[in-house]
Amino acid sequence: MDNKRRLLKHFLAGLAYRTQKALRGAPPEFAYFRAAPKTRTPHEVIRHMDSVLGYARTYFIGGTYRPPEFTDFKDAVNHFHEVLADIARHLEQGTEFRGITEEKLLHGPFSDVMTHAGQLGILRRLASSPVPPEDFIYADISPDNLGPDQPPPAKPDKEWPEAPDSGEFLARKESVKAEESLPQVLYELEARLLKPEVRRSSIELEKLLADEFVEFGSSGQVFDKRAIIESLGKEPQIQISISNFQSELLGPEIALVTYRAIFSGQKGQPDRHSLRSSVWKRTDDTWRMVFHQGTPRSSS
């Protein structure tokens, strides 16, 4: 491995370290934190980072790349590290570049992904869960460690004005706690309704759907609660994932959710995409879906 490739591999190790630096100690709800409308959540940022690295890998192996959808944030992070490590393997093995140079790889996709690692750190602060500072010159970054298990800071800063035990931080965290946790709650409810075992269970659906539930299906058919429970009970088992999830509180006890549902293709068939919207209503501290609509959409 020549010096340029060795330096690129070290850069990838730095990327692995800084990504985990931004994620270490984050609360579970951070994955679904949305700083403002139409901005990416950390879960979506990680998938985008995976996408950019996958694109970079095509300059070694050709073809195209589309990152898989993961409901679980940890799975998405692990897959990002797998793609990162695979690029490092191509660098080390001397796989020939296809239409790109070391310099362009560095100032193009590699720098792009590093920028998003910094974005994760900014989102931590906006989510009232700041990342402790350190002197990165002393960081224990190794080209042999590209996975999610990264070492702690070797030389953390002695002063940290934004530390979580400061009065200003605690006041901010308390004021946004309820608002930030709602997207996670709604995401988990939607994801649960997409699980094959839940869709075939009348007991589970009774808990999740309001008595006044109505659905305008992607086929154009209208379902009430009884009809949709019967219909889903006959549905073939299929894996459905969520992309571009967003939620908005419409009132004290009612919320709107929108996302893209991706139905995994069976037996060589292409994936099907559908734009979904749901209205959830909270009664007696329990969220139940009162309305759902699906509109078929191309994968683009």
Tab-separated table of C-alpha atoms in Angstrom:
chain	number	residue	atom	x	y	z
A	1	MET	CA	0.000	0.000	0.000
A	2	ASP	CA	1.520	3.321	-1.076
A	3	ASN	CA	1.581	6.465	1.058
A	4	LYS	CA	-1.507	8.032	-0.532
A	5	ARG	CA	-3.617	4.951	0.066
A	6	ARG	CA	-2.210	4.619	3.577
A	7	LEU	CA	-3.256	8.203	4.327
A	8	LEU	CA	-6.753	7.597	2.902
A	9	LYS	CA	-7.147	4.544	5.112
A	10	HIS	CA	-6.085	6.589	8.131
A	11	PHE	CA	-8.667	9.211	7.150
A	12	LEU	CA	-11.332	6.484	7.200
A	13	ALA	CA	-10.157	5.472	10.669
A	14	GLY	CA	-10.565	9.085	11.755
A	15	LEU	CA	-14.048	9.067	10.276
A	16	ALA	CA	-14.951	5.924	12.232
A	17	TYR	CA	-13.608	7.516	15.437
A	18	ARG	CA	-15.383	10.836	14.981
A	19	THR	CA	-18.685	9.184	14.071
A	20	GLN	CA	-18.657	7.165	17.276
A	21	LYS	CA	-17.457	10.231	19.184
A	22	ALA	CA	-20.654	11.989	18.053
A	23	LEU	CA	-22.867	9.021	18.957
A	24	ARG	CA	-21.300	7.844	22.222
A	25	GLY	CA	-23.588	8.437	25.196
A	26	ALA	CA	-26.500	9.736	23.121
A	27	PRO	CA	-29.959	9.009	24.573
A	28	PRO	CA	-32.118	6.475	22.663
A	29	GLU	CA	-34.428	9.173	21.308
A	30	PHE	CA	-31.534	11.009	19.656
A	31	ALA	CA	-31.822	8.764	16.587
A	32	TYR	CA	-35.172	10.386	15.765
A	33	PHE	CA	-34.367	13.967	16.760
A	34	ARG	CA	-35.336	16.435	14.027
A	35	ALA	CA	-33.887	19.903	14.581
A	36	ALA	CA	-36.312	21.586	12.159
A	37	PRO	CA	-38.849	20.595	9.489
A	38	LYS	CA	-37.314	18.925	6.414
A	39	THR	CA	-33.971	18.351	8.131
A	40	ARG	CA	-32.473	14.883	8.549
A	41	THR	CA	-32.651	12.981	11.814
A	42	PRO	CA	-29.430	11.315	13.024
A	43	HIS	CA	-30.831	8.013	11.732
A	44	GLU	CA	-31.259	9.582	8.300
A	45	VAL	CA	-27.823	11.243	8.467
A	46	ILE	CA	-26.166	7.871	9.103
A	47	ARG	CA	-28.011	6.334	6.142
A	48	HIS	CA	-26.864	9.244	3.964
A	49	MET	CA	-23.272	8.735	5.140
A	50	ASP	CA	-23.644	5.063	4.224
A	51	SER	CA	-24.942	6.134	0.802
A	52	VAL	CA	-21.996	8.463	0.121
A	53	LEU	CA	-19.454	5.829	1.145
A	54	GLY	CA	-21.243	3.253	-0.998
A	55	TYR	CA	-21.008	5.667	-3.903
A	56	ALA	CA	-17.277	6.072	-3.235
A	57	ARG	CA	-16.909	2.287	-3.311
A	58	THR	CA	-18.309	2.152	-6.850
A	59	TYR	CA	-15.055	3.778	-7.977
A	60	PHE	CA	-13.392	0.509	-6.948
A	61	ILE	CA	-15.986	-2.107	-7.922
A	62	GLY	CA	-18.287	-0.334	-10.404
A	63	GLY	CA	-22.073	-0.483	-10.429
A	64	THR	CA	-24.403	1.617	-8.322
A	65	TYR	CA	-25.252	1.658	-4.620
A	66	ARG	CA	-28.389	2.200	-2.594
A	67	PRO	CA	-28.078	1.764	1.183
A	68	PRO	CA	-30.507	-0.652	2.838
A	69	GLU	CA	-33.235	0.592	5.155
A	70	PHE	CA	-32.880	-0.291	8.834
A	71	THR	CA	-35.603	0.280	11.407
A	72	ASP	CA	-33.080	-0.107	14.221
A	73	PHE	CA	-30.569	2.741	14.493
A	74	LYS	CA	-27.799	0.480	15.784
A	75	ASP	CA	-28.135	-1.749	12.710
A	76	ALA	CA	-27.830	1.304	10.450
A	77	VAL	CA	-24.673	2.451	12.269
A	78	ASN	CA	-23.111	-1.012	12.085
A	79	HIS	CA	-23.775	-1.221	8.352
A	80	PHE	CA	-22.145	2.181	7.835
A	81	HIS	CA	-18.994	0.860	9.507
A	82	GLU	CA	-19.113	-2.290	7.361
A	83	VAL	CA	-19.099	-0.225	4.155
A	84	LEU	CA	-16.326	1.972	5.545
A	85	ALA	CA	-14.201	-1.078	6.371
A	86	ASP	CA	-14.803	-2.569	2.925
A	87	ILE	CA	-13.473	0.578	1.230
A	88	ALA	CA	-10.392	0.400	3.462
A	89	ARG	CA	-9.931	-3.217	2.351
A	90	HIS	CA	-9.934	-2.157	-1.302
A	91	LEU	CA	-7.352	0.536	-0.514
A	92	GLU	CA	-5.112	-1.936	1.268
A	93	GLN	CA	-5.425	-4.648	-1.399
A	94	GLY	CA	-4.567	-2.219	-4.165
A	95	THR	CA	-7.869	-2.418	-6.040
A	96	GLU	CA	-7.525	-0.136	-9.051
A	97	PHE	CA	-9.420	3.137	-9.141
A	98	ARG	CA	-12.081	3.516	-11.821
A	99	GLY	CA	-12.097	7.074	-13.096
A	100	ILE	CA	-10.972	8.773	-9.905
A	101	THR	CA	-7.745	9.734	-8.137
A	102	GLU	CA	-6.747	9.614	-4.477
A	103	GLU	CA	-7.042	13.386	-4.291
A	104	LYS	CA	-10.577	13.449	-5.720
A	105	LEU	CA	-11.659	10.626	-3.437
A	106	LEU	CA	-10.423	12.657	-0.475
A	107	HIS	CA	-11.887	16.061	-1.366
A	108	GLY	CA	-15.074	14.461	-2.731
A	109	PRO	CA	-17.000	11.685	-0.959
A	110	PHE	CA	-14.590	11.161	1.957
A	111	SER	CA	-14.713	14.830	2.995
A	112	ASP	CA	-18.465	14.854	2.443
A	113	VAL	CA	-18.975	12.032	4.934
A	114	MET	CA	-16.643	13.619	7.489
A	115	THR	CA	-18.734	16.785	7.286
A	116	HIS	CA	-21.816	14.768	8.217
A	117	ALA	CA	-19.978	13.245	11.181
A	118	GLY	CA	-19.576	16.824	12.396
A	119	GLN	CA	-23.262	17.391	11.720
A	120	LEU	CA	-24.078	14.587	14.154
A	121	GLY	CA	-22.107	16.445	16.810
A	122	ILE	CA	-24.066	19.635	16.136
A	123	LEU	CA	-27.344	17.726	16.384
A	124	ARG	CA	-26.248	16.363	19.766
A	125	ARG	CA	-25.946	19.911	21.081
A	126	LEU	CA	-29.266	20.968	19.549
A	127	ALA	CA	-30.859	17.912	21.164
A	128	SER	CA	-29.532	19.020	24.554
A	129	SER	CA	-27.088	16.128	24.705
A	130	PRO	CA	-23.724	17.760	23.873
A	131	VAL	CA	-20.586	15.814	23.043
A	132	PRO	CA	-17.684	16.294	25.486
A	133	PRO	CA	-14.692	18.057	23.840
A	134	GLU	CA	-11.233	16.568	23.490
A	135	ASP	CA	-7.862	17.238	21.860
A	136	PHE	CA	-8.052	15.077	18.715
A	137	ILE	CA	-4.284	15.248	18.163
A	138	TYR	CA	-3.951	12.721	20.992
A	139	ALA	CA	-6.912	10.567	19.917
A	140	ASP	CA	-6.202	6.827	19.745
A	141	ILE	CA	-7.106	6.462	16.052
A	142	SER	CA	-5.903	3.273	14.395
A	143	PRO	CA	-6.292	2.241	10.722
A	144	ASP	CA	-6.812	-1.290	12.041
A	145	ASN	CA	-9.949	-0.257	13.936
A	146	LEU	CA	-12.734	0.846	11.593
A	147	GLY	CA	-15.701	-0.588	13.481
A	148	PRO	CA	-18.165	0.979	15.936
A	149	ASP	CA	-16.128	-0.038	19.003
A	150	GLN	CA	-13.881	3.004	19.249
A	151	PRO	CA	-11.714	3.990	22.257
A	152	PRO	CA	-12.657	6.812	24.638
A	153	PRO	CA	-10.884	10.191	24.446
A	154	ALA	CA	-7.185	10.039	25.352
A	155	LYS	CA	-7.060	13.707	26.355
A	156	PRO	CA	-10.502	15.183	27.143
A	157	ASP	CA	-10.728	18.926	27.698
A	158	LYS	CA	-10.555	19.977	31.333
A	159	GLU	CA	-13.120	22.739	30.866
A	160	TRP	CA	-16.586	22.050	29.444
A	161	PRO	CA	-19.024	24.980	29.885
A	162	GLU	CA	-21.870	23.083	28.177
A	163	ALA	CA	-21.550	20.008	30.411
A	164	PRO	CA	-24.865	18.230	31.150
A	165	ASP	CA	-24.703	19.080	34.867
A	166	SER	CA	-24.715	22.845	34.226
A	167	GLY	CA	-27.851	24.763	35.190
A	168	GLU	CA	-28.323	26.181	31.695
A	169	PHE	CA	-28.141	22.746	30.131
A	170	LEU	CA	-30.620	21.202	32.560
A	171	ALA	CA	-33.136	23.998	32.016
A	172	ARG	CA	-32.911	23.615	28.251
A	173	LYS	CA	-33.213	19.826	28.439
A	174	GLU	CA	-36.327	19.946	30.613
A	175	SER	CA	-38.058	22.419	28.282
A	176	VAL	CA	-37.636	20.277	25.166
A	177	LYS	CA	-37.778	16.772	26.656
A	178	ALA	CA	-41.428	16.069	25.915
A	179	GLU	CA	-41.309	17.517	22.400
A	180	GLU	CA	-38.205	15.546	21.435
A	181	SER	CA	-39.493	12.196	22.700
A	182	LEU	CA	-42.726	12.317	20.664
A	183	PRO	CA	-41.118	11.579	17.246
A	184	GLN	CA	-39.518	8.470	18.699
A	185	VAL	CA	-42.820	7.278	20.157
A	186	LEU	CA	-44.649	7.798	16.858
A	187	TYR	CA	-41.861	6.198	14.827
A	188	GLU	CA	-41.919	3.095	17.009
A	189	LEU	CA	-45.716	2.855	16.728
A	190	GLU	CA	-45.609	3.110	12.926
A	191	ALA	CA	-42.743	0.625	12.724
A	192	ARG	CA	-44.667	-1.799	14.915
A	193	LEU	CA	-47.684	-1.631	12.613
A	194	LEU	CA	-45.432	-2.632	9.705
A	195	LYS	CA	-44.175	-5.832	11.344
A	196	PRO	CA	-45.692	-8.960	9.712
A	197	GLU	CA	-46.494	-10.576	13.066
A	198	VAL	CA	-48.376	-7.466	14.223
A	199	ARG	CA	-50.286	-7.006	10.958
A	200	ARG	CA	-51.602	-10.568	11.240
A	201	SER	CA	-52.589	-10.218	14.924
A	202	SER	CA	-56.100	-8.949	15.593
A	203	ILE	CA	-55.169	-8.543	19.273
A	204	GLU	CA	-52.257	-6.241	18.485
A	205	LEU	CA	-54.236	-4.265	15.905
A	206	GLU	CA	-57.073	-3.749	18.386
A	207	LYS	CA	-54.579	-2.026	20.677
A	208	LEU	CA	-53.030	0.185	18.010
A	209	LEU	CA	-56.091	1.276	16.004
A	210	ALA	CA	-58.834	3.563	17.327
A	211	ASP	CA	-62.441	2.391	17.060
A	212	GLU	CA	-63.141	5.222	14.583
A	213	PHE	CA	-60.156	4.262	12.416
A	214	VAL	CA	-60.427	4.846	8.637
A	215	GLU	CA	-57.886	4.035	5.915
A	216	PHE	CA	-57.765	5.166	2.299
A	217	GLY	CA	-55.662	2.364	0.840
A	218	SER	CA	-53.175	2.711	-1.999
A	219	SER	CA	-55.569	0.603	-4.082
A	220	GLY	CA	-58.295	3.227	-3.639
A	221	GLN	CA	-60.315	1.041	-1.282
A	222	VAL	CA	-61.655	2.500	1.995
A	223	PHE	CA	-61.356	0.420	5.180
A	224	ASP	CA	-62.766	0.832	8.667
A	225	LYS	CA	-61.203	-0.856	11.679
A	226	ARG	CA	-62.964	-4.198	11.246
A	227	ALA	CA	-62.268	-4.336	7.514
A	228	ILE	CA	-58.560	-3.509	7.810
A	229	ILE	CA	-58.003	-6.100	10.550
A	230	GLU	CA	-59.637	-8.737	8.349
A	231	SER	CA	-57.680	-7.632	5.278
A	232	LEU	CA	-54.289	-7.584	7.020
A	233	GLY	CA	-54.949	-11.058	8.418
A	234	LYS	CA	-54.920	-12.391	4.848
A	235	GLU	CA	-51.916	-10.360	3.704
A	236	PRO	CA	-48.844	-12.367	2.629
A	237	GLN	CA	-45.804	-11.910	4.826
A	238	ILE	CA	-43.620	-9.091	3.506
A	239	GLN	CA	-40.903	-6.900	4.951
A	240	ILE	CA	-41.761	-3.191	5.055
A	241	SER	CA	-39.294	-0.470	6.016
A	242	ILE	CA	-39.607	3.248	6.718
A	243	SER	CA	-37.781	6.137	5.051
A	244	ASN	CA	-38.048	9.941	5.321
A	245	PHE	CA	-40.045	9.752	8.545
A	246	GLN	CA	-41.487	13.055	9.820
A	247	SER	CA	-43.974	13.921	12.520
A	248	GLU	CA	-45.821	17.071	13.524
A	249	LEU	CA	-47.989	17.831	16.537
A	250	LEU	CA	-51.312	19.219	15.260
A	251	GLY	CA	-52.812	19.735	18.700
A	252	PRO	CA	-52.262	18.773	22.339
A	253	GLU	CA	-53.394	15.191	21.740
A	254	ILE	CA	-53.155	14.645	17.985
A	255	ALA	CA	-50.188	14.198	15.635
A	256	LEU	CA	-49.530	13.773	11.919
A	257	VAL	CA	-46.931	11.329	10.617
A	258	THR	CA	-45.617	11.081	7.041
A	259	TYR	CA	-43.035	8.717	5.540
A	260	ARG	CA	-42.142	6.529	2.577
A	261	ALA	CA	-42.922	2.819	3.002
A	262	ILE	CA	-40.709	0.394	1.089
A	263	PHE	CA	-42.136	-3.085	0.471
A	264	SER	CA	-39.326	-5.561	-0.178
A	265	GLY	CA	-39.642	-7.328	-3.517
A	266	GLN	CA	-40.326	-11.061	-3.507
A	267	LYS	CA	-38.723	-13.678	-5.792
A	268	GLY	CA	-36.748	-11.228	-7.876
A	269	GLN	CA	-39.491	-8.605	-8.054
A	270	PRO	CA	-38.516	-4.939	-7.517
A	271	ASP	CA	-39.333	-3.127	-4.297
A	272	ARG	CA	-42.628	-1.226	-4.134
A	273	HIS	CA	-42.769	2.283	-2.686
A	274	SER	CA	-45.711	4.104	-1.134
A	275	LEU	CA	-46.073	7.553	0.434
A	276	ARG	CA	-47.843	7.163	3.769
A	277	SER	CA	-49.587	9.536	6.158
A	278	SER	CA	-51.158	8.719	9.501
A	279	VAL	CA	-53.045	10.653	12.138
A	280	TRP	CA	-52.505	9.510	15.726
A	281	LYS	CA	-54.706	10.536	18.645
A	282	ARG	CA	-53.809	10.223	22.321
A	283	THR	CA	-56.558	9.144	24.690
A	284	ASP	CA	-55.895	8.229	28.329
A	285	ASP	CA	-52.133	8.509	27.693
A	286	THR	CA	-52.323	5.962	24.850
A	287	TRP	CA	-51.637	6.811	21.204
A	288	ARG	CA	-53.885	5.106	18.634
A	289	MET	CA	-54.110	5.571	14.888
A	290	VAL	CA	-57.353	7.174	13.693
A	291	PHE	CA	-56.525	7.674	10.002
A	292	HIS	CA	-54.121	6.263	7.423
A	293	GLN	CA	-53.571	6.833	3.719
A	294	GLY	CA	-51.216	5.296	1.174
A	295	THR	CA	-50.299	6.572	-2.292
A	296	PRO	CA	-48.179	4.432	-4.683
A	297	ARG	CA	-44.943	6.096	-5.729
A	298	SER	CA	-41.960	5.212	-7.887
A	299	SER	CA	-38.679	4.429	-6.173
A	300	SER	CA	-37.082	7.687	-7.347
